[in-house]
């Protein structure tokens, strides 16, 4: 099951749905928070259930209260993937093993959660230089990422690893890195009605579910959420979100960030790396296969 909150995502949803269907998602549960574009038409499908609300995204703990209710009611006992419309999950051997294979691995390991780093992708030029066509793979437009610059901090209260940095930390929050968006997430959980996300999918209760990343030796398998926020549509959307004040607890602090994105910046720099295979991301210590080997052992010789 996949859970998501969306608003005006007509550009991203066609590829998003196609991607996760191919990855093995059997049913999508969406909360549509007041869309006024073609989102509702795109979500009209047999494998999709939709709940709608015009209430405040911010006051619902950024949609998590809505999603948690759906997970309590429909996700108990199931592996539940909770992502945004601009997040595409990849993980070790994802090219040949779908989400069912991933959750089989986790079940065999006795794990109930799986972690991923949200990796900001961006184009080489200005954000508006490469118009996006709905249905296309957004990573064809957003081919670059920061391979380094991800400071990690252990938080004892929730026993989770907090990771910041990346392109947004480098470009928009260089003078105040502690304000940069959190990139560490636990998007995949074998749900129990007693569980609850604390802050988006950055941390979850009970605390043992936050043991999803080992920054020292990489023994815990982890993935990547390819973050496709910086398609050309973000330039116009940033002005709208600045006015709505729904995406951050203290929205006034982020006005400079929204203004900077609206100015159509260049995020690429000489240290940028071009997106390749998950093995390259692992080489940069951004994800890990841990002790896992491919289920198809023939791949070991390829």
Tab-separated table of C-alpha atoms in Angstrom:
chain	number	residue	atom	x	y	z
A	1	UNK	CA	0.000	0.000	0.000
A	2	UNK	CA	1.146	3.517	-0.785
A	3	UNK	CA	-0.056	6.547	1.179
A	4	UNK	CA	0.367	10.158	0.046
A	5	UNK	CA	-1.007	13.660	0.507
A	6	UNK	CA	-1.221	15.680	-2.702
A	7	UNK	CA	-2.298	19.092	-3.901
A	8	UNK	CA	-2.223	20.190	-7.545
A	9	UNK	CA	0.136	17.463	-8.735
A	10	UNK	CA	-1.185	16.949	-12.255
A	11	UNK	CA	2.332	17.257	-13.674
A	12	UNK	CA	3.959	14.622	-11.443
A	13	UNK	CA	1.227	12.051	-10.857
A	14	UNK	CA	1.194	10.255	-14.258
A	15	UNK	CA	4.817	9.136	-13.914
A	16	UNK	CA	4.558	8.686	-10.139
A	17	UNK	CA	1.668	6.225	-10.515
A	18	UNK	CA	3.298	4.379	-13.399
A	19	UNK	CA	6.588	4.100	-11.484
A	20	UNK	CA	5.087	2.668	-8.318
A	21	UNK	CA	2.711	0.342	-10.157
A	22	UNK	CA	5.718	-1.161	-11.897
A	23	UNK	CA	7.442	-1.429	-8.516
A	24	UNK	CA	4.568	-3.549	-7.211
A	25	UNK	CA	2.236	-1.174	-5.345
A	26	UNK	CA	-1.174	-2.845	-5.264
A	27	UNK	CA	-3.258	0.045	-3.949
A	28	UNK	CA	-2.805	3.789	-3.517
A	29	UNK	CA	-4.474	5.767	-0.731
A	30	UNK	CA	-4.397	9.521	-1.367
A	31	UNK	CA	-5.515	12.553	0.598
A	32	UNK	CA	-6.252	15.345	-1.879
A	33	UNK	CA	-5.829	18.632	-0.028
A	34	UNK	CA	-7.943	20.999	-2.123
A	35	UNK	CA	-6.530	20.452	-5.611
A	36	UNK	CA	-8.003	22.683	-8.310
A	37	UNK	CA	-6.165	21.233	-11.304
A	38	UNK	CA	-6.595	17.833	-12.994
A	39	UNK	CA	-5.352	15.840	-9.970
A	40	UNK	CA	-8.783	14.352	-9.186
A	41	UNK	CA	-9.189	13.119	-12.780
A	42	UNK	CA	-5.770	11.447	-12.746
A	43	UNK	CA	-6.581	9.718	-9.438
A	44	UNK	CA	-9.807	8.235	-10.822
A	45	UNK	CA	-8.626	4.614	-11.156
A	46	UNK	CA	-9.574	1.214	-9.799
A	47	UNK	CA	-6.401	0.828	-7.718
A	48	UNK	CA	-6.717	4.272	-6.103
A	49	UNK	CA	-8.796	5.435	-3.138
A	50	UNK	CA	-9.069	9.171	-2.485
A	51	UNK	CA	-10.128	11.223	0.518
A	52	UNK	CA	-10.520	14.982	0.068
A	53	UNK	CA	-10.187	17.884	2.494
A	54	UNK	CA	-9.775	21.657	2.330
A	55	UNK	CA	-8.491	21.868	5.903
A	56	UNK	CA	-5.036	23.180	6.840
A	57	UNK	CA	-2.117	20.998	5.801
A	58	UNK	CA	0.108	22.651	8.404
A	59	UNK	CA	-2.383	22.214	11.271
A	60	UNK	CA	-2.786	18.527	10.425
A	61	UNK	CA	0.938	18.050	11.203
A	62	UNK	CA	1.656	18.546	7.507
A	63	UNK	CA	-0.834	15.883	6.478
A	64	UNK	CA	0.412	13.208	8.859
A	65	UNK	CA	-2.758	13.208	10.970
A	66	UNK	CA	-4.779	12.403	7.859
A	67	UNK	CA	-2.369	9.715	6.676
A	68	UNK	CA	-2.070	8.154	10.138
A	69	UNK	CA	-5.843	7.755	10.343
A	70	UNK	CA	-5.807	5.922	7.001
A	71	UNK	CA	-2.923	3.735	8.124
A	72	UNK	CA	-4.703	2.841	11.364
A	73	UNK	CA	-7.848	1.926	9.452
A	74	UNK	CA	-6.374	0.259	6.366
A	75	UNK	CA	-2.656	-0.364	6.900
A	76	UNK	CA	-2.588	-2.553	10.023
A	77	UNK	CA	-0.453	-5.624	9.343
A	78	UNK	CA	0.645	-4.416	5.899
A	79	UNK	CA	3.856	-2.929	4.568
A	80	UNK	CA	2.989	0.745	4.032
A	81	UNK	CA	4.995	3.108	1.854
A	82	UNK	CA	4.441	6.792	2.678
A	83	UNK	CA	5.900	9.249	0.170
A	84	UNK	CA	5.285	12.611	-1.462
A	85	UNK	CA	4.459	12.990	-5.146
A	86	UNK	CA	8.007	14.215	-5.806
A	87	UNK	CA	9.706	11.186	-4.203
A	88	UNK	CA	10.743	8.030	-6.079
A	89	UNK	CA	12.097	5.242	-3.879
A	90	UNK	CA	15.102	3.223	-5.001
A	91	UNK	CA	16.951	0.598	-2.956
A	92	UNK	CA	19.554	-2.147	-3.401
A	93	UNK	CA	18.785	-4.264	-6.507
A	94	UNK	CA	15.631	-2.243	-7.272
A	95	UNK	CA	16.234	-2.638	-11.025
A	96	UNK	CA	15.460	-6.367	-10.797
A	97	UNK	CA	13.576	-6.728	-7.492
A	98	UNK	CA	10.244	-5.032	-6.844
A	99	UNK	CA	8.818	-3.845	-3.534
A	100	UNK	CA	7.524	-7.345	-2.763
A	101	UNK	CA	11.084	-8.650	-2.938
A	102	UNK	CA	12.248	-5.788	-0.724
A	103	UNK	CA	9.645	-6.500	1.946
A	104	UNK	CA	10.449	-10.231	1.803
A	105	UNK	CA	14.034	-9.334	2.641
A	106	UNK	CA	12.913	-7.138	5.528
A	107	UNK	CA	10.581	-9.842	6.842
A	108	UNK	CA	13.407	-12.397	6.734
A	109	UNK	CA	15.632	-9.982	8.664
A	110	UNK	CA	12.941	-9.367	11.270
A	111	UNK	CA	12.788	-5.679	10.324
A	112	UNK	CA	9.619	-3.576	10.458
A	113	UNK	CA	10.991	-0.404	8.876
A	114	UNK	CA	13.277	0.706	6.066
A	115	UNK	CA	15.149	4.003	5.843
A	116	UNK	CA	16.002	6.246	2.929
A	117	UNK	CA	17.862	9.495	2.328
A	118	UNK	CA	15.907	12.137	0.415
A	119	UNK	CA	18.321	13.107	-2.363
A	120	UNK	CA	17.717	16.467	-4.051
A	121	UNK	CA	18.049	16.182	-7.837
A	122	UNK	CA	18.498	19.195	-10.104
A	123	UNK	CA	19.309	20.194	-13.704
A	124	UNK	CA	22.613	21.647	-14.870
A	125	UNK	CA	21.143	25.027	-15.810
A	126	UNK	CA	18.383	27.137	-14.349
A	127	UNK	CA	15.342	25.277	-13.062
A	128	UNK	CA	13.177	26.624	-15.902
A	129	UNK	CA	15.597	25.652	-18.684
A	130	UNK	CA	14.168	22.150	-19.231
A	131	UNK	CA	10.346	22.137	-19.461
A	132	UNK	CA	8.851	18.940	-18.049
A	133	UNK	CA	6.260	16.911	-19.949
A	134	UNK	CA	3.870	14.991	-17.658
A	135	UNK	CA	4.415	11.251	-17.896
A	136	UNK	CA	8.126	11.506	-18.615
A	137	UNK	CA	10.751	10.256	-16.181
A	138	UNK	CA	11.682	13.392	-14.180
A	139	UNK	CA	15.208	12.095	-13.573
A	140	UNK	CA	15.852	12.660	-17.284
A	141	UNK	CA	15.506	16.392	-16.599
A	142	UNK	CA	17.032	16.284	-13.112
A	143	UNK	CA	20.263	14.366	-13.642
A	144	UNK	CA	22.525	15.863	-10.963
A	145	UNK	CA	22.968	15.651	-7.198
A	146	UNK	CA	25.387	16.541	-4.400
A	147	UNK	CA	27.542	13.457	-3.646
A	148	UNK	CA	28.887	14.879	-0.373
A	149	UNK	CA	27.850	17.341	2.325
A	150	UNK	CA	25.367	15.438	4.499
A	151	UNK	CA	26.095	16.090	8.187
A	152	UNK	CA	24.541	13.490	10.461
A	153	UNK	CA	23.416	13.876	14.050
A	154	UNK	CA	22.089	11.224	16.411
A	155	UNK	CA	18.976	12.283	18.352
A	156	UNK	CA	18.670	10.270	21.578
A	157	UNK	CA	14.991	11.075	22.339
A	158	UNK	CA	13.785	9.268	19.211
A	159	UNK	CA	16.931	7.194	18.558
A	160	UNK	CA	17.071	8.413	14.980
A	161	UNK	CA	19.768	9.757	12.707
A	162	UNK	CA	19.006	13.303	11.542
A	163	UNK	CA	20.613	14.164	8.206
A	164	UNK	CA	20.633	17.591	6.579
A	165	UNK	CA	22.620	19.163	3.753
A	166	UNK	CA	22.518	18.309	0.071
A	167	UNK	CA	21.745	20.891	-2.583
A	168	UNK	CA	19.203	22.795	-0.512
A	169	UNK	CA	21.528	22.993	2.453
A	170	UNK	CA	24.402	24.164	0.239
A	171	UNK	CA	22.500	26.768	-1.789
A	172	UNK	CA	19.705	28.071	0.430
A	173	UNK	CA	20.846	27.444	4.019
A	174	UNK	CA	24.642	27.754	3.928
A	175	UNK	CA	24.651	30.465	6.605
A	176	UNK	CA	22.166	28.608	8.856
A	177	UNK	CA	22.640	24.867	8.194
A	178	UNK	CA	20.524	23.898	11.215
A	179	UNK	CA	17.491	25.298	9.381
A	180	UNK	CA	18.021	23.188	6.277
A	181	UNK	CA	15.318	20.580	5.550
A	182	UNK	CA	15.725	17.154	7.141
A	183	UNK	CA	16.651	14.506	4.570
A	184	UNK	CA	16.547	11.290	6.636
A	185	UNK	CA	13.297	9.323	6.411
A	186	UNK	CA	11.699	5.982	7.248
A	187	UNK	CA	9.154	5.785	4.420
A	188	UNK	CA	8.463	2.041	4.513
A	189	UNK	CA	6.968	0.488	7.657
A	190	UNK	CA	5.145	-2.757	8.366
A	191	UNK	CA	2.303	-0.943	10.028
A	192	UNK	CA	0.587	-1.515	13.322
A	193	UNK	CA	-2.387	0.595	14.364
A	194	UNK	CA	-0.372	1.644	17.445
A	195	UNK	CA	2.378	3.236	15.327
A	196	UNK	CA	2.594	6.921	14.431
A	197	UNK	CA	4.895	9.163	12.447
A	198	UNK	CA	6.273	12.038	14.522
A	199	UNK	CA	7.525	14.531	11.949
A	200	UNK	CA	6.541	13.754	8.370
A	201	UNK	CA	8.259	10.400	7.778
A	202	UNK	CA	11.513	11.605	9.354
A	203	UNK	CA	10.845	9.708	12.573
A	204	UNK	CA	8.292	7.233	13.856
A	205	UNK	CA	7.038	5.747	17.102
A	206	UNK	CA	7.802	3.360	18.701
A	207	UNK	CA	11.427	4.463	18.673
A	208	UNK	CA	12.848	1.087	17.634
A	209	UNK	CA	11.469	1.723	14.130
A	210	UNK	CA	14.004	4.540	13.698
A	211	UNK	CA	16.947	2.134	13.628
A	212	UNK	CA	17.183	2.314	9.854
A	213	UNK	CA	20.635	3.755	9.196
A	214	UNK	CA	24.176	3.165	10.407
A	215	UNK	CA	26.445	6.028	9.307
A	216	UNK	CA	29.634	4.268	10.451
A	217	UNK	CA	29.820	0.952	8.648
A	218	UNK	CA	26.735	0.757	6.427
A	219	UNK	CA	25.654	-2.635	7.744
A	220	UNK	CA	21.980	-1.630	7.812
A	221	UNK	CA	20.486	-1.709	4.282
A	222	UNK	CA	18.962	1.599	3.220
A	223	UNK	CA	17.630	3.323	0.135
A	224	UNK	CA	17.217	6.675	-1.559
A	225	UNK	CA	14.174	8.836	-2.190
A	226	UNK	CA	14.990	10.543	-5.470
A	227	UNK	CA	13.596	14.024	-4.758
A	228	UNK	CA	12.274	15.558	-7.974
A	229	UNK	CA	11.103	18.822	-6.436
A	230	UNK	CA	13.242	20.972	-8.727
A	231	UNK	CA	11.392	20.458	-11.984
A	232	UNK	CA	10.623	23.720	-13.777
A	233	UNK	CA	7.129	23.819	-12.206
A	234	UNK	CA	8.652	24.562	-8.788
A	235	UNK	CA	9.503	28.127	-9.790
A	236	UNK	CA	5.848	29.135	-10.079
A	237	UNK	CA	4.712	26.897	-7.227
A	238	UNK	CA	7.132	28.476	-4.759
A	239	UNK	CA	5.394	31.831	-5.022
A	240	UNK	CA	2.070	30.147	-4.323
A	241	UNK	CA	3.383	28.181	-1.342
A	242	UNK	CA	4.939	31.319	0.136
A	243	UNK	CA	1.492	32.905	0.147
A	244	UNK	CA	-0.251	29.788	1.531
A	245	UNK	CA	2.201	29.372	4.455
A	246	UNK	CA	1.324	25.691	4.811
A	247	UNK	CA	4.616	23.838	4.457
A	248	UNK	CA	6.720	24.857	7.450
A	249	UNK	CA	5.929	25.281	11.143
A	250	UNK	CA	7.355	28.806	11.052
A	251	UNK	CA	6.679	29.823	7.469
A	252	UNK	CA	8.017	33.343	7.916
A	253	UNK	CA	11.516	31.932	8.400
A	254	UNK	CA	11.315	30.318	4.943
A	255	UNK	CA	10.266	33.387	2.942
A	256	UNK	CA	13.856	33.896	1.805
A	257	UNK	CA	13.981	30.272	0.648
A	258	UNK	CA	10.789	30.611	-1.390
A	259	UNK	CA	12.050	33.858	-2.916
A	260	UNK	CA	15.318	32.184	-3.872
A	261	UNK	CA	13.545	29.287	-5.612
A	262	UNK	CA	11.163	31.694	-7.378
A	263	UNK	CA	14.225	33.508	-8.750
A	264	UNK	CA	14.979	30.426	-10.892
A	265	UNK	CA	18.457	29.598	-9.542
A	266	UNK	CA	21.215	27.293	-10.775
A	267	UNK	CA	21.866	24.526	-8.226
A	268	UNK	CA	24.589	22.766	-10.213
A	269	UNK	CA	28.220	23.321	-9.211
A	270	UNK	CA	31.597	21.806	-10.022
A	271	UNK	CA	31.200	19.199	-7.301
A	272	UNK	CA	27.877	17.871	-8.650
A	273	UNK	CA	27.648	14.216	-9.667
A	274	UNK	CA	25.519	12.826	-12.481
A	275	UNK	CA	22.875	10.344	-11.405
A	276	UNK	CA	23.836	6.803	-12.270
A	277	UNK	CA	23.250	3.412	-10.694
A	278	UNK	CA	22.468	2.761	-7.052
A	279	UNK	CA	25.961	1.282	-6.759
A	280	UNK	CA	27.389	4.766	-7.354
A	281	UNK	CA	25.134	6.209	-4.655
A	282	UNK	CA	26.354	3.488	-2.322
A	283	UNK	CA	29.957	4.365	-3.164
A	284	UNK	CA	29.214	7.889	-1.895
A	285	UNK	CA	27.780	6.371	1.339
A	286	UNK	CA	24.314	7.754	0.558
A	287	UNK	CA	22.678	4.310	0.740
A	288	UNK	CA	23.739	0.773	1.582
A	289	UNK	CA	23.076	-2.812	0.527
A	290	UNK	CA	24.359	-3.981	3.901
A	291	UNK	CA	24.682	-7.745	3.897
A	292	UNK	CA	22.173	-8.255	1.082
A	293	UNK	CA	22.977	-10.085	-2.128
A	294	UNK	CA	20.710	-10.203	-5.197
A	295	UNK	CA	17.934	-12.789	-4.994
A	296	UNK	CA	18.918	-13.852	-8.505
A	297	UNK	CA	22.488	-15.042	-7.859
A	298	UNK	CA	23.178	-15.075	-11.615
A	299	UNK	CA	23.522	-11.292	-11.306
A	300	UNK	CA	26.681	-11.789	-9.262
A	301	UNK	CA	28.503	-12.836	-12.445
A	302	UNK	CA	27.148	-9.982	-14.584
